[in-house]
mmCIF file of C-alpha atoms in Angstrom:
data_model
loop_
_atom_site.group_PDB
_atom_site.id
_atom_site.type_symbol
_atom_site.label_atom_id
_atom_site.label_comp_id
_atom_site.label_asym_id
_atom_site.label_seq_id
_atom_site.Cartn_x
_atom_site.Cartn_y
_atom_site.Cartn_z
ATOM 1 C CA MET A 1 -105.727 20.997 -46.168
ATOM 2 C CA ASP A 2 -105.451 17.245 -45.640
ATOM 3 C CA ASP A 3 -102.786 15.105 -47.303
ATOM 4 C CA LYS A 4 -105.259 13.229 -49.507
ATOM 5 C CA THR A 5 -106.623 16.434 -51.037
ATOM 6 C CA ARG A 6 -103.121 17.792 -51.596
ATOM 7 C CA CYS A 7 -102.090 14.590 -53.374
ATOM 8 C CA LYS A 8 -105.136 14.742 -55.626
ATOM 9 C CA LEU A 9 -104.494 18.365 -56.516
ATOM 10 C CA ARG A 10 -100.897 17.587 -57.410
ATOM 11 C CA GLU A 11 -102.047 14.642 -59.518
ATOM 12 C CA LEU A 12 -104.630 16.835 -61.231
ATOM 13 C CA ILE A 13 -101.994 19.372 -62.276
ATOM 14 C CA GLN A 14 -99.625 16.649 -63.473
ATOM 15 C CA ASN A 15 -102.421 15.061 -65.532
ATOM 16 C CA GLU A 16 -103.453 18.347 -67.118
ATOM 17 C CA VAL A 17 -100.037 19.975 -67.625
ATOM 18 C CA VAL A 18 -98.255 17.749 -70.140
ATOM 19 C CA LEU A 19 -95.882 18.061 -73.086
ATOM 20 C CA ALA A 20 -97.357 18.520 -76.552
ATOM 21 C CA THR A 21 -95.853 19.125 -79.988
ATOM 22 C CA GLY A 22 -98.082 21.260 -82.180
ATOM 23 C CA CYS A 23 -101.692 22.353 -81.761
ATOM 24 C CA THR A 24 -103.443 19.684 -79.729
ATOM 25 C CA GLU A 25 -106.479 19.181 -81.999
ATOM 26 C CA PRO A 26 -104.551 18.045 -85.122
ATOM 27 C CA VAL A 27 -102.192 16.214 -82.762
ATOM 28 C CA ALA A 28 -105.111 14.336 -81.211
ATOM 29 C CA VAL A 29 -106.399 13.500 -84.700
ATOM 30 C CA ALA A 30 -102.944 12.189 -85.629
ATOM 31 C CA LEU A 31 -102.885 10.181 -82.403
ATOM 32 C CA CYS A 32 -106.207 8.580 -83.333
ATOM 33 C CA VAL A 33 -104.957 7.817 -86.856
ATOM 34 C CA ALA A 34 -101.796 6.267 -85.419
ATOM 35 C CA LYS A 35 -103.820 3.996 -83.125
ATOM 36 C CA ALA A 36 -106.145 2.957 -85.952
ATOM 37 C CA CYS A 37 -103.145 2.166 -88.187
ATOM 38 C CA GLU A 38 -101.471 0.150 -85.445
ATOM 39 C CA THR A 39 -104.696 -1.770 -84.927
ATOM 40 C CA LEU A 40 -105.036 -2.417 -88.653
ATOM 41 C CA GLY A 41 -101.488 -3.771 -88.683
ATOM 42 C CA CYS A 42 -100.382 -2.437 -92.064
ATOM 43 C CA GLU A 43 -100.292 0.731 -94.134
ATOM 44 C CA PRO A 44 -103.867 1.797 -94.840
ATOM 45 C CA GLU A 45 -105.318 2.309 -98.280
ATOM 46 C CA LYS A 46 -107.969 4.662 -96.951
ATOM 47 C CA VAL A 47 -108.258 6.895 -93.860
ATOM 48 C CA ASN A 48 -111.740 8.030 -92.838
ATOM 49 C CA LEU A 49 -112.112 10.658 -90.112
ATOM 50 C CA LEU A 50 -115.243 11.839 -88.295
ATOM 51 C CA LEU A 51 -114.677 14.824 -85.994
ATOM 52 C CA SER A 52 -116.717 17.000 -83.679
ATOM 53 C CA LYS A 53 -117.126 20.522 -85.025
ATOM 54 C CA ASN A 54 -114.814 21.962 -82.352
ATOM 55 C CA VAL A 55 -111.980 19.621 -83.296
ATOM 56 C CA PHE A 56 -112.549 20.277 -86.989
ATOM 57 C CA LYS A 57 -112.559 24.051 -86.435
ATOM 58 C CA ASN A 58 -109.334 24.001 -84.434
ATOM 59 C CA ALA A 59 -107.488 21.873 -86.975
ATOM 60 C CA MET A 60 -108.309 23.707 -90.202
ATOM 61 C CA GLY A 61 -105.801 26.534 -90.287
ATOM 62 C CA VAL A 62 -103.047 25.796 -87.812
ATOM 63 C CA GLY A 63 -99.437 24.996 -88.745
ATOM 64 C CA ILE A 64 -98.370 21.348 -88.481
ATOM 65 C CA PRO A 65 -94.917 20.968 -86.870
ATOM 66 C CA GLY A 66 -91.968 20.858 -89.248
ATOM 67 C CA THR A 67 -94.024 20.729 -92.447
ATOM 68 C CA GLY A 68 -94.629 24.303 -93.550
ATOM 69 C CA MET A 69 -98.221 23.143 -94.129
ATOM 70 C CA ILE A 70 -101.540 23.573 -92.374
ATOM 71 C CA GLY A 71 -104.498 21.304 -91.725
ATOM 72 C CA LEU A 72 -105.451 17.709 -91.098
ATOM 73 C CA PRO A 73 -104.361 15.829 -94.251
ATOM 74 C CA ILE A 74 -100.648 16.277 -93.566
ATOM 75 C CA ALA A 75 -101.153 15.474 -89.864
ATOM 76 C CA ALA A 76 -102.925 12.254 -90.826
ATOM 77 C CA ALA A 77 -100.191 11.404 -93.326
ATOM 78 C CA MET A 78 -97.506 11.859 -90.663
ATOM 79 C CA ALA A 79 -99.401 9.459 -88.402
ATOM 80 C CA VAL A 80 -99.688 6.894 -91.208
ATOM 81 C CA VAL A 81 -95.996 7.032 -92.085
ATOM 82 C CA ALA A 82 -94.418 7.349 -88.640
ATOM 83 C CA GLY A 83 -97.160 7.487 -86.019
ATOM 84 C CA ASP A 84 -96.616 5.935 -82.596
ATOM 85 C CA SER A 85 -99.627 6.221 -80.300
ATOM 86 C CA SER A 86 -97.487 5.621 -77.211
ATOM 87 C CA ARG A 87 -96.049 9.126 -77.740
ATOM 88 C CA GLN A 88 -99.427 10.673 -76.905
ATOM 89 C CA LEU A 89 -99.438 14.429 -77.635
ATOM 90 C CA GLU A 90 -95.905 14.287 -79.014
ATOM 91 C CA VAL A 91 -96.971 11.963 -81.829
ATOM 92 C CA LEU A 92 -96.123 14.638 -84.431
ATOM 93 C CA ASN A 93 -92.602 15.157 -83.135
ATOM 94 C CA LEU A 94 -90.902 13.514 -86.131
ATOM 95 C CA GLU A 95 -87.518 13.566 -87.799
ATOM 96 C CA PRO A 96 -87.202 15.679 -90.992
ATOM 97 C CA GLN A 97 -86.883 12.593 -93.184
ATOM 98 C CA GLN A 98 -90.121 11.206 -91.710
ATOM 99 C CA VAL A 99 -91.878 14.468 -92.517
ATOM 100 C CA GLU A 100 -90.692 14.227 -96.114
ATOM 101 C CA GLN A 101 -91.980 10.651 -96.317
ATOM 102 C CA ALA A 102 -95.345 11.875 -95.053
ATOM 103 C CA LYS A 103 -95.481 14.598 -97.708
ATOM 104 C CA LYS A 104 -94.768 12.038 -100.412
ATOM 105 C CA TRP A 105 -97.433 9.698 -99.028
ATOM 106 C CA LEU A 106 -99.964 12.539 -98.983
ATOM 107 C CA ALA A 107 -99.136 13.520 -102.560
ATOM 108 C CA ASN A 108 -100.087 10.000 -103.652
ATOM 109 C CA HIS A 109 -103.018 9.441 -101.289
ATOM 110 C CA ALA A 110 -104.737 12.809 -100.770
ATOM 111 C CA GLN A 111 -107.911 11.418 -102.343
ATOM 112 C CA ASP A 112 -107.851 8.493 -99.908
ATOM 113 C CA ILE A 113 -108.365 10.707 -96.811
ATOM 114 C CA THR A 114 -111.952 11.699 -96.041
ATOM 115 C CA ILE A 115 -112.924 14.081 -93.242
ATOM 116 C CA GLY A 116 -116.472 14.521 -91.948
ATOM 117 C CA VAL A 117 -118.096 16.474 -89.116
ATOM 118 C CA LYS A 118 -120.097 14.747 -86.382
ATOM 119 C CA GLU A 119 -123.035 16.989 -85.508
ATOM 120 C CA ASP A 120 -123.885 15.636 -82.065
ATOM 121 C CA GLY A 121 -122.115 14.167 -79.052
ATOM 122 C CA ASP A 122 -119.174 15.476 -77.061
ATOM 123 C CA LYS A 123 -117.380 18.615 -78.234
ATOM 124 C CA LEU A 124 -114.112 16.693 -78.295
ATOM 125 C CA HIS A 125 -114.706 13.628 -80.419
ATOM 126 C CA ILE A 126 -112.439 11.960 -82.998
ATOM 127 C CA GLU A 127 -113.158 8.775 -84.933
ATOM 128 C CA CYS A 128 -110.698 7.192 -87.342
ATOM 129 C CA GLU A 129 -111.193 4.115 -89.490
ATOM 130 C CA CYS A 130 -108.212 2.904 -91.515
ATOM 131 C CA SER A 131 -108.754 0.197 -94.096
ATOM 132 C CA ALA A 132 -106.671 -2.025 -96.343
ATOM 133 C CA GLY A 133 -108.512 -4.524 -98.495
ATOM 134 C CA ALA A 134 -111.194 -6.180 -96.367
ATOM 135 C CA ASN A 135 -109.497 -5.314 -93.061
ATOM 136 C CA LYS A 136 -110.282 -2.316 -90.893
ATOM 137 C CA GLY A 137 -108.781 -0.716 -87.807
ATOM 138 C CA LYS A 138 -110.888 1.747 -85.849
ATOM 139 C CA ALA A 139 -110.159 4.054 -82.923
ATOM 140 C CA ILE A 140 -112.234 6.680 -81.105
ATOM 141 C CA ILE A 141 -111.029 9.477 -78.806
ATOM 142 C CA ASN A 142 -113.599 11.247 -76.639
ATOM 143 C CA ARG A 143 -113.709 14.008 -73.979
ATOM 144 C CA ARG A 144 -109.930 14.346 -73.587
ATOM 145 C CA HIS A 145 -107.287 14.607 -76.287
ATOM 146 C CA THR A 146 -105.646 11.294 -75.357
ATOM 147 C CA ASN A 147 -108.671 9.415 -74.033
ATOM 148 C CA PHE A 148 -109.287 6.362 -76.212
ATOM 149 C CA VAL A 149 -112.752 4.975 -75.576
ATOM 150 C CA TYR A 150 -112.943 2.451 -78.429
ATOM 151 C CA VAL A 151 -110.470 0.381 -80.445
ATOM 152 C CA ALA A 152 -111.369 -2.468 -82.806
ATOM 153 C CA ARG A 153 -109.912 -4.561 -85.628
ATOM 154 C CA ASN A 154 -112.639 -5.726 -87.965
ATOM 155 C CA GLU A 155 -115.295 -7.177 -85.640
ATOM 156 C CA GLU A 156 -112.920 -7.759 -82.727
ATOM 157 C CA VAL A 157 -113.418 -5.073 -80.081
ATOM 158 C CA LEU A 158 -110.143 -4.480 -78.246
ATOM 159 C CA LEU A 159 -111.296 -1.576 -76.066
ATOM 160 C CA CYS A 160 -114.711 -0.186 -75.232
ATOM 161 C CA LYS A 161 -115.355 2.130 -72.313
ATOM 162 C CA ASP A 162 -118.002 4.536 -73.526
ATOM 163 C CA GLU A 163 -121.723 4.232 -74.215
ATOM 164 C CA GLU A 164 -121.290 6.186 -77.456
ATOM 165 C CA CYS A 165 -119.480 3.183 -78.887
ATOM 166 C CA GLY A 166 -122.597 1.046 -78.607
ATOM 167 C CA CYS A 167 -121.122 -1.034 -75.808
ATOM 168 C CA ALA A 168 -122.062 -1.284 -72.172
ATOM 169 C CA GLN A 169 -120.848 1.835 -70.449
ATOM 170 C CA GLN A 170 -117.899 1.421 -68.150
ATOM 171 C CA GLN A 171 -116.321 3.778 -65.691
ATOM 172 C CA ASN A 172 -114.457 6.434 -67.668
ATOM 173 C CA THR A 173 -113.351 8.875 -65.028
ATOM 174 C CA ALA A 174 -109.999 10.007 -63.749
ATOM 175 C CA ALA A 175 -109.136 9.610 -60.083
ATOM 176 C CA THR A 176 -109.206 13.401 -59.709
ATOM 177 C CA ASP A 177 -112.627 13.950 -61.316
ATOM 178 C CA ASP A 178 -114.365 13.916 -57.942
ATOM 179 C CA LEU A 179 -112.384 16.934 -56.731
ATOM 180 C CA GLN A 180 -114.819 19.768 -56.067
ATOM 181 C CA LEU A 181 -112.539 22.702 -56.775
ATOM 182 C CA THR A 182 -113.086 26.179 -55.388
ATOM 183 C CA ALA A 183 -111.063 29.354 -55.680
ATOM 184 C CA ARG A 184 -110.188 29.111 -51.989
ATOM 185 C CA MET A 185 -108.960 25.523 -52.382
ATOM 186 C CA VAL A 186 -106.761 26.522 -55.326
ATOM 187 C CA TYR A 187 -105.342 29.501 -53.440
ATOM 188 C CA ASP A 188 -104.701 27.553 -50.227
ATOM 189 C CA TYR A 189 -102.956 24.718 -52.072
ATOM 190 C CA ALA A 190 -100.718 27.053 -54.055
ATOM 191 C CA THR A 191 -99.769 29.177 -51.061
ATOM 192 C CA THR A 192 -99.451 26.600 -48.255
ATOM 193 C CA ALA A 193 -98.501 23.193 -49.703
ATOM 194 C CA PRO A 194 -94.917 22.062 -48.933
ATOM 195 C CA LEU A 195 -92.643 23.617 -51.530
ATOM 196 C CA GLU A 196 -90.998 20.323 -52.464
ATOM 197 C CA GLU A 197 -94.408 19.047 -53.618
ATOM 198 C CA LEU A 198 -94.730 21.942 -56.066
ATOM 199 C CA GLU A 199 -91.268 22.241 -57.592
ATOM 200 C CA PHE A 200 -92.171 19.997 -60.541
ATOM 201 C CA ILE A 201 -93.969 22.971 -62.114
ATOM 202 C CA LEU A 202 -90.623 24.619 -62.936
ATOM 203 C CA GLU A 203 -90.190 22.066 -65.733
ATOM 204 C CA THR A 204 -92.805 24.001 -67.709
ATOM 205 C CA VAL A 205 -90.553 27.059 -67.813
ATOM 206 C CA LYS A 206 -87.667 25.350 -69.585
ATOM 207 C CA TYR A 207 -89.787 24.137 -72.505
ATOM 208 C CA ASN A 208 -92.172 27.066 -72.855
ATOM 209 C CA ASP A 209 -89.417 29.659 -72.598
ATOM 210 C CA ALA A 210 -87.459 27.859 -75.318
ATOM 211 C CA ALA A 211 -90.510 28.212 -77.576
ATOM 212 C CA ALA A 212 -90.638 31.924 -76.739
ATOM 213 C CA GLU A 213 -86.974 32.354 -77.647
ATOM 214 C CA GLU A 214 -87.622 30.615 -80.956
ATOM 215 C CA GLY A 215 -90.745 32.680 -81.594
ATOM 216 C CA LEU A 216 -88.835 35.940 -81.189
ATOM 217 C CA LYS A 217 -86.973 35.043 -84.388
ATOM 218 C CA GLY A 218 -90.223 35.677 -86.278
ATOM 219 C CA TYR A 219 -93.101 33.232 -86.828
ATOM 220 C CA GLY A 220 -96.700 33.707 -87.900
ATOM 221 C CA LEU A 221 -97.670 37.370 -87.666
ATOM 222 C CA HIS A 222 -94.404 38.146 -85.815
ATOM 223 C CA THR A 223 -96.599 39.433 -82.962
ATOM 224 C CA GLY A 224 -94.081 38.759 -80.200
ATOM 225 C CA LYS A 225 -91.101 39.904 -82.243
ATOM 226 C CA ILE A 226 -92.698 43.234 -83.165
ATOM 227 C CA LEU A 227 -94.010 43.880 -79.647
ATOM 228 C CA MET A 228 -90.576 43.139 -78.200
ATOM 229 C CA GLU A 229 -88.849 45.469 -80.645
ATOM 230 C CA ASN A 230 -91.169 48.261 -79.479
ATOM 231 C CA ALA A 231 -91.332 47.464 -75.754
ATOM 232 C CA ASN A 232 -88.777 50.171 -74.873
ATOM 233 C CA GLY A 233 -88.126 48.612 -71.501
ATOM 234 C CA ASP A 234 -91.761 48.571 -70.371
ATOM 235 C CA LEU A 235 -92.130 45.505 -68.135
ATOM 236 C CA VAL A 236 -95.685 44.477 -68.957
ATOM 237 C CA HIS A 237 -95.132 45.034 -72.684
ATOM 238 C CA THR A 238 -91.956 42.934 -72.533
ATOM 239 C CA VAL A 239 -93.659 40.115 -70.599
ATOM 240 C CA VAL A 240 -96.561 40.022 -73.061
ATOM 241 C CA ALA A 241 -94.224 40.102 -76.060
ATOM 242 C CA ARG A 242 -92.141 37.170 -74.837
ATOM 243 C CA THR A 243 -95.239 35.136 -74.042
ATOM 244 C CA VAL A 244 -97.045 35.615 -77.331
ATOM 245 C CA ALA A 245 -93.821 34.881 -79.225
ATOM 246 C CA ALA A 246 -94.134 31.296 -78.006
ATOM 247 C CA SER A 247 -97.661 31.178 -79.429
ATOM 248 C CA ASP A 248 -96.404 32.633 -82.722
ATOM 249 C CA ALA A 249 -93.944 29.766 -83.005
ATOM 250 C CA ARG A 250 -96.274 27.007 -81.878
ATOM 251 C CA MET A 251 -99.204 27.956 -84.103
ATOM 252 C CA ASP A 252 -96.982 28.417 -87.140
ATOM 253 C CA GLY A 253 -95.580 24.877 -87.058
ATOM 254 C CA CYS A 254 -92.547 25.111 -84.779
ATOM 255 C CA THR A 255 -91.294 21.640 -83.847
ATOM 256 C CA LEU A 256 -90.492 22.483 -80.215
ATOM 257 C CA SER A 257 -92.669 20.836 -77.580
ATOM 258 C CA VAL A 258 -94.401 22.984 -74.958
ATOM 259 C CA TYR A 259 -96.152 22.176 -71.725
ATOM 260 C CA SER A 260 -99.896 22.390 -72.315
ATOM 261 C CA ASN A 261 -102.690 23.035 -69.827
ATOM 262 C CA SER A 262 -106.099 21.336 -70.086
ATOM 263 C CA GLY A 263 -105.254 20.053 -73.551
ATOM 264 C CA SER A 264 -103.996 23.363 -74.972
ATOM 265 C CA GLY A 265 -100.434 24.412 -75.631
ATOM 266 C CA ASN A 266 -101.426 28.075 -75.823
ATOM 267 C CA GLN A 267 -103.078 27.813 -72.421
ATOM 268 C CA GLY A 268 -99.933 26.151 -71.061
ATOM 269 C CA ILE A 269 -97.760 28.939 -72.457
ATOM 270 C CA CYS A 270 -100.082 31.571 -71.024
ATOM 271 C CA CYS A 271 -100.125 29.879 -67.608
ATOM 272 C CA THR A 272 -96.325 29.745 -67.436
ATOM 273 C CA LEU A 273 -94.426 32.585 -69.040
ATOM 274 C CA PRO A 274 -96.172 35.780 -67.877
ATOM 275 C CA VAL A 275 -95.909 35.148 -64.132
ATOM 276 C CA TYR A 276 -92.445 33.604 -64.494
ATOM 277 C CA ASN A 277 -90.965 36.516 -66.434
ATOM 278 C CA TYR A 278 -92.811 39.123 -64.380
ATOM 279 C CA ALA A 279 -91.579 37.530 -61.148
ATOM 280 C CA LYS A 280 -87.984 37.393 -62.435
ATOM 281 C CA ALA A 281 -88.061 41.058 -63.396
ATOM 282 C CA LYS A 282 -89.486 41.976 -59.987
ATOM 283 C CA GLY A 283 -86.762 40.032 -58.167
ATOM 284 C CA CYS A 284 -89.182 37.567 -56.584
ATOM 285 C CA SER A 285 -87.859 34.513 -54.781
ATOM 286 C CA GLN A 286 -87.820 30.989 -56.207
ATOM 287 C CA GLU A 287 -90.600 30.047 -53.783
ATOM 288 C CA GLN A 288 -92.781 32.927 -54.971
ATOM 289 C CA ILE A 289 -92.232 31.889 -58.593
ATOM 290 C CA ILE A 290 -93.160 28.269 -57.896
ATOM 291 C CA ARG A 291 -96.283 29.155 -55.942
ATOM 292 C CA ALA A 292 -97.391 31.714 -58.552
ATOM 293 C CA LEU A 293 -96.987 29.111 -61.316
ATOM 294 C CA ILE A 294 -99.006 26.545 -59.385
ATOM 295 C CA LEU A 295 -101.705 29.121 -58.659
ATOM 296 C CA ASN A 296 -101.828 30.140 -62.317
ATOM 297 C CA HIS A 297 -102.003 26.600 -63.744
ATOM 298 C CA LEU A 298 -104.461 25.235 -61.190
ATOM 299 C CA MET A 299 -106.813 28.227 -61.371
ATOM 300 C CA SER A 300 -106.934 27.891 -65.142
ATOM 301 C CA ILE A 301 -107.747 24.177 -64.771
ATOM 302 C CA TYR A 302 -110.540 25.018 -62.325
ATOM 303 C CA VAL A 303 -112.122 27.618 -64.618
ATOM 304 C CA LYS A 304 -111.721 25.374 -67.669
ATOM 305 C CA ARG A 305 -113.599 22.550 -65.956
ATOM 306 C CA GLY A 306 -116.787 24.593 -66.031
ATOM 307 C CA ILE A 307 -116.312 25.780 -69.600
ATOM 308 C CA GLY A 308 -115.436 22.369 -71.027
ATOM 309 C CA ARG A 309 -112.385 20.944 -72.767
ATOM 310 C CA LEU A 310 -113.395 22.521 -76.088
ATOM 311 C CA SER A 311 -115.777 25.447 -76.379
ATOM 312 C CA ALA A 312 -116.780 28.417 -78.475
ATOM 313 C CA LEU A 313 -115.079 30.425 -75.726
ATOM 314 C CA CYS A 314 -111.368 31.043 -76.351
ATOM 315 C CA GLY A 315 -109.106 29.164 -73.921
ATOM 316 C CA ILE A 316 -107.121 32.338 -73.328
ATOM 317 C CA VAL A 317 -110.034 33.463 -71.128
ATOM 318 C CA ASN A 318 -109.433 30.818 -68.450
ATOM 319 C CA ALA A 319 -105.637 30.979 -68.856
ATOM 320 C CA SER A 320 -105.678 34.760 -68.374
ATOM 321 C CA ILE A 321 -107.690 34.301 -65.195
ATOM 322 C CA GLY A 322 -104.834 32.159 -63.945
ATOM 323 C CA VAL A 323 -102.383 34.892 -64.905
ATOM 324 C CA THR A 324 -104.247 37.654 -63.094
ATOM 325 C CA CYS A 325 -104.274 35.510 -59.927
ATOM 326 C CA GLY A 326 -100.538 34.919 -60.201
ATOM 327 C CA ILE A 327 -99.847 38.635 -60.630
ATOM 328 C CA VAL A 328 -101.946 39.517 -57.571
ATOM 329 C CA TYR A 329 -100.075 36.903 -55.537
ATOM 330 C CA LEU A 330 -96.679 38.250 -56.638
ATOM 331 C CA HIS A 331 -97.749 41.682 -55.427
ATOM 332 C CA GLY A 332 -98.507 40.246 -51.994
ATOM 333 C CA GLY A 333 -102.244 40.411 -52.580
ATOM 334 C CA THR A 334 -104.832 38.665 -50.450
ATOM 335 C CA PHE A 335 -107.320 35.972 -51.439
ATOM 336 C CA GLU A 336 -110.017 38.636 -51.500
ATOM 337 C CA GLN A 337 -107.980 40.744 -53.928
ATOM 338 C CA MET A 338 -107.391 37.691 -56.112
ATOM 339 C CA GLY A 339 -111.180 37.300 -56.264
ATOM 340 C CA PHE A 340 -111.441 40.950 -57.279
ATOM 341 C CA ALA A 341 -109.022 40.341 -60.143
ATOM 342 C CA ILE A 342 -110.945 37.289 -61.341
ATOM 343 C CA LYS A 343 -114.235 39.174 -61.414
ATOM 344 C CA ASN A 344 -112.631 42.185 -63.121
ATOM 345 C CA LEU A 345 -111.245 39.948 -65.851
ATOM 346 C CA ILE A 346 -114.439 37.941 -66.335
ATOM 347 C CA ASN A 347 -116.226 41.217 -66.978
ATOM 348 C CA THR A 348 -113.553 42.192 -69.513
ATOM 349 C CA ILE A 349 -112.921 39.265 -71.875
ATOM 350 C CA ALA A 350 -115.741 36.781 -71.191
ATOM 351 C CA GLY A 351 -117.030 37.098 -74.755
ATOM 352 C CA MET A 352 -113.778 36.259 -76.551
ATOM 353 C CA LEU A 353 -114.789 33.541 -79.004
ATOM 354 C CA CYS A 354 -112.711 30.778 -80.535
ATOM 355 C CA ASP A 355 -112.632 30.949 -84.327
ATOM 356 C CA GLY A 356 -110.205 28.085 -84.719
ATOM 357 C CA ALA A 357 -106.532 27.511 -83.983
ATOM 358 C CA LYS A 358 -104.229 29.573 -86.185
ATOM 359 C CA PRO A 359 -101.143 31.841 -86.045
ATOM 360 C CA SER A 360 -103.254 34.874 -85.115
ATOM 361 C CA CYS A 361 -104.134 33.242 -81.777
ATOM 362 C CA ALA A 362 -101.130 35.196 -80.479
ATOM 363 C CA LEU A 363 -103.182 38.372 -80.864
ATOM 364 C CA LYS A 364 -105.916 37.009 -78.609
ATOM 365 C CA MET A 365 -103.289 35.946 -76.112
ATOM 366 C CA SER A 366 -101.926 39.496 -75.997
ATOM 367 C CA THR A 367 -105.426 40.871 -75.389
ATOM 368 C CA GLY A 368 -106.011 38.433 -72.539
ATOM 369 C CA LEU A 369 -102.663 39.199 -70.934
ATOM 370 C CA TYR A 370 -102.950 42.986 -71.071
ATOM 371 C CA SER A 371 -106.421 42.650 -69.538
ATOM 372 C CA ALA A 372 -105.037 40.325 -66.853
ATOM 373 C CA PHE A 373 -102.481 42.926 -65.787
ATOM 374 C CA VAL A 374 -105.092 45.704 -65.712
ATOM 375 C CA SER A 375 -107.514 43.540 -63.712
ATOM 376 C CA ALA A 376 -104.793 42.651 -61.210
ATOM 377 C CA GLU A 377 -103.687 46.262 -60.824
ATOM 378 C CA LEU A 378 -107.216 47.374 -60.026
ATOM 379 C CA ALA A 379 -107.599 44.463 -57.605
ATOM 380 C CA TYR A 380 -104.544 45.121 -55.477
ATOM 381 C CA HIS A 381 -105.664 48.723 -55.243
ATOM 382 C CA GLY A 382 -108.942 47.428 -53.831
ATOM 383 C CA HIS A 383 -111.195 48.008 -56.831
ATOM 384 C CA VAL A 384 -113.624 45.395 -58.223
ATOM 385 C CA VAL A 385 -116.586 45.407 -60.586
ATOM 386 C CA ASP A 386 -119.976 45.551 -58.898
ATOM 387 C CA ALA A 387 -121.843 42.331 -58.214
ATOM 388 C CA THR A 388 -124.610 43.699 -60.452
ATOM 389 C CA ASP A 389 -122.248 43.924 -63.451
ATOM 390 C CA GLY A 390 -122.551 41.319 -66.185
ATOM 391 C CA LEU A 391 -121.515 37.807 -65.151
ATOM 392 C CA SER A 392 -120.118 38.948 -61.821
ATOM 393 C CA GLU A 393 -121.584 38.044 -58.422
ATOM 394 C CA SER A 394 -120.372 38.861 -54.945
ATOM 395 C CA ASP A 395 -119.064 35.278 -54.612
ATOM 396 C CA VAL A 396 -116.065 34.573 -56.827
ATOM 397 C CA ASP A 397 -116.973 30.904 -57.378
ATOM 398 C CA ASN A 398 -120.439 31.903 -58.570
ATOM 399 C CA SER A 399 -118.805 34.337 -60.988
ATOM 400 C CA ILE A 400 -116.610 31.520 -62.314
ATOM 401 C CA ARG A 401 -119.675 29.268 -62.541
ATOM 402 C CA ASN A 402 -121.481 31.905 -64.630
ATOM 403 C CA LEU A 403 -118.528 32.079 -66.998
ATOM 404 C CA GLY A 404 -118.660 28.296 -67.327
ATOM 405 C CA ILE A 405 -122.360 28.363 -68.185
ATOM 406 C CA LEU A 406 -121.674 30.943 -70.874
ATOM 407 C CA GLY A 407 -118.812 28.941 -72.364
ATOM 408 C CA HIS A 408 -120.336 25.476 -72.060
ATOM 409 C CA ASP A 409 -123.997 26.121 -72.869
ATOM 410 C CA GLY A 410 -124.565 29.680 -73.975
ATOM 411 C CA MET A 411 -122.286 29.761 -77.000
ATOM 412 C CA ASP A 412 -123.292 26.559 -78.808
ATOM 413 C CA GLN A 413 -124.918 28.469 -81.662
ATOM 414 C CA VAL A 414 -121.770 30.575 -81.951
ATOM 415 C CA ASP A 415 -119.822 27.393 -82.714
ATOM 416 C CA ASP A 416 -122.181 26.534 -85.564
ATOM 417 C CA THR A 417 -122.027 30.051 -86.973
ATOM 418 C CA VAL A 418 -118.226 30.265 -86.805
ATOM 419 C CA LEU A 419 -117.788 26.881 -88.466
ATOM 420 C CA ASP A 420 -120.265 27.809 -91.208
ATOM 421 C CA ILE A 421 -118.376 31.029 -91.917
ATOM 422 C CA MET A 422 -114.991 29.283 -91.898
ATOM 423 C CA THR A 423 -116.120 26.581 -94.333
ATOM 424 C CA HIS A 424 -117.897 28.934 -96.759
ATOM 425 C CA LYS A 425 -115.347 31.680 -97.319
ATOM 426 C CA HIS A 426 -115.364 33.278 -100.760
#
């Protein structure tokens, strides 16, 4: 692999694996509110939000860090009172007194926040218009959780880099967007790149493991805590328990930041803790741990590219594919066996749908992880689903492509149905 490609792959991981506090959809909404408020230049009298259905769905029932509350109104209030858009996905990492100020603001201004759903356009779209008197500040995020494509104060356009804004379209691509990823490229980079170029990935362990430790105290459904109490020394059960405990904490409003992957904290947790804790228990070397983490994170990024940033397909699907690759690698498996594991897993959990971000996401994570271990075990014993089965083909990249088609195109109606059910509960 040439130096230029290696540099781009490293940059891709560093761009996609970043710190976030709280579920990234309400965080991104708060980020947009913060930017609109900053652009307005004063405390708003009204906050109007227009969100894609995927963002709306993922922000309805998830815990907001440090508040003991769920949903978008409190997230918006926190951005109004103490938002700082320069903090990106840590915009909701506030001091307790700031959280209390936000609760007081919301109590007095709940009727001044309006939230609507945008029916068309990108699946990750957030518009916020803050107003005070005759003045307005507007901001739009599109495609990525931190990607501002439009900012304006009244009629003065301060930023416009997207045709959806009604302006001339400008280049809106990252330097790594032209990378044509393949499973072989991901595997070769993770297993052959100079170790010193990969060591940065260990930073994810410190943060994500701290969230797991916190989660074992009991958050959400106590999924991790209960699984751990009943693990009885079983390695896989213990690894799964510790991992989902971090999701318990994060989705129930824990204030600890975690390293996310492809805009999702749960995906970042899933791409970090299983292979790390499994490798530690197996006595693997530091180099093996680093390379397994890189393989896990980068494979998940690759699969997620085809599915899309937000989808009706649960993000644990692509993250678990990363996990199964990491487990195969730690067992000394070959590239061919890694492909076996990917195809086994695609044919196991491809249909797992996203019904919004919420504390019970830990249950889906446990399902994905147990399936990842089973798929890997079959693979390093030389067993793989037939190419005639389901989404699988003989070529692993074609199998991944088929999963992407399902997640990106095939489940659009599922999104509409899920959102309709969630907004019309009796």
